[in-house]
Amino acid sequence: MASKVISVYENTQKLGAELAKNLSELANDVLAEGGNAVFKIGLSGGSVVSLLSEYLAKVETDWSKWRFFFCDERLVDFSDPESTFAQYRDKFICNLPISEEQFIKINPQLSVDEAAKDYIQKISVYFAPYDLPRFDALILGVGPDGHTCSLFPGHKLCEETSVWVAPISDSPKPPSNRITFTFPILNNARYCAFIATGSSKADILKRILKDGEQLPANCVQPINGSVQWLLDEAAAKLLQEETSL
């Protein structure tokens, strides 16, 4: 059973600093193993890109040994602003001593089915053969309907139990063609961090964290890992029992 921690911060500055601290400690623990160890982190798009760009820049670590994956990605060209990789290329890479080659990217020229299969092959290079990949950290968001990655409420992909990365061609949120990590991958991670800021998140966070609705974001429960919800006060305003840090 995953351990779940709900952390509420006075503002996004304190939230960002705490996230950076957690990732730094985790990365340095992994890299201390020596040998060919690399720190494998899955990223999400949206407002978290700017947050990571600002606060990870202050982290002391061997950046050459970080590898960046995408928890989901839109099947669009990298010149399209909808591309999650493009967001990191434009806002993140320029602020840290890392290169584009450290990002494991989809091939947007493939069909959505082939792109998912291709991404599985790219991921598998970084993990032991035949093992379910275990990411060191996954940075996740939550939508107003409770979706995370591109796993939407009521969608058949929420029932997927074997495929690591699945195609979706009927996303309720445009663009319709995407690839996404599935629950077998999410629930095998070492550390999952949900980032939610702003009052627009308050209602869905109450439904997930207080009312316990079985929405996709609430189904992220790593078997041998932890989940931390990092929220600012505005996002957590309907979680009355929480105390800000």
mmCIF file of N, CA, C and O in Angstrom, residues 53 87-98:
data_model
loop_
_atom_site.group_PDB
_atom_site.id
_atom_site.type_symbol
_atom_site.label_atom_id
_atom_site.label_comp_id
_atom_site.label_asym_id
_atom_site.label_seq_id
_atom_site.Cartn_x
_atom_site.Cartn_y
_atom_site.Cartn_z
ATOM 1 N N SER A 53 11.329 24.489 -13.733
ATOM 2 C CA SER A 53 12.399 25.286 -14.340
ATOM 3 C C SER A 53 13.018 26.242 -13.327
ATOM 4 O O SER A 53 14.243 26.391 -13.255
ATOM 5 N N GLN A 87 7.424 22.444 -24.516
ATOM 6 C CA GLN A 87 7.351 23.312 -23.342
ATOM 7 C C GLN A 87 8.632 23.215 -22.522
ATOM 8 O O GLN A 87 9.170 24.225 -22.051
ATOM 9 N N TYR A 88 9.130 21.986 -22.347
ATOM 10 C CA TYR A 88 10.375 21.801 -21.587
ATOM 11 C C TYR A 88 11.581 22.302 -22.371
ATOM 12 O O TYR A 88 12.510 22.884 -21.789
ATOM 13 N N ARG A 89 11.582 22.108 -23.663
ATOM 14 C CA ARG A 89 12.691 22.610 -24.489
ATOM 15 C C ARG A 89 12.795 24.127 -24.376
ATOM 16 O O ARG A 89 13.891 24.686 -24.249
ATOM 17 N N ASP A 90 11.641 24.805 -24.385
ATOM 18 C CA ASP A 90 11.637 26.262 -24.432
ATOM 19 C C ASP A 90 11.788 26.924 -23.061
ATOM 20 O O ASP A 90 12.272 28.051 -22.966
ATOM 21 N N LYS A 91 11.377 26.238 -21.989
ATOM 22 C CA LYS A 91 11.358 26.867 -20.674
ATOM 23 C C LYS A 91 12.304 26.226 -19.649
ATOM 24 O O LYS A 91 12.634 26.855 -18.638
ATOM 25 N N PHE A 92 12.708 24.995 -19.898
ATOM 26 C CA PHE A 92 13.378 24.197 -18.868
ATOM 27 C C PHE A 92 14.848 23.961 -19.199
ATOM 28 O O PHE A 92 15.732 24.233 -18.392
ATOM 29 N N ILE A 93 15.103 23.472 -20.403
ATOM 30 C CA ILE A 93 16.468 23.096 -20.764
ATOM 31 C C ILE A 93 17.412 24.289 -20.680
ATOM 32 O O ILE A 93 18.562 24.161 -20.247
ATOM 33 N N CYS A 94 16.921 25.454 -21.048
ATOM 34 C CA CYS A 94 17.779 26.642 -21.063
ATOM 35 C C CYS A 94 18.192 27.080 -19.666
ATOM 36 O O CYS A 94 19.154 27.848 -19.503
ATOM 37 N N ASN A 95 17.495 26.603 -18.632
ATOM 38 C CA ASN A 95 17.771 27.040 -17.259
ATOM 39 C C ASN A 95 18.620 26.060 -16.462
ATOM 40 O O ASN A 95 18.996 26.362 -15.330
ATOM 41 N N LEU A 96 18.891 24.898 -17.030
ATOM 42 C CA LEU A 96 19.640 23.880 -16.305
ATOM 43 C C LEU A 96 20.787 23.361 -17.169
ATOM 44 O O LEU A 96 20.729 23.432 -18.397
ATOM 45 N N PRO A 97 21.818 22.788 -16.537
ATOM 46 C CA PRO A 97 22.951 22.236 -17.295
ATOM 47 C C PRO A 97 22.627 20.848 -17.848
ATOM 48 O O PRO A 97 23.247 19.842 -17.488
ATOM 49 N N ILE A 98 21.615 20.789 -18.707
ATOM 50 C CA ILE A 98 21.174 19.532 -19.304
ATOM 51 C C ILE A 98 21.036 19.740 -20.809
ATOM 52 O O ILE A 98 21.033 20.868 -21.290
#
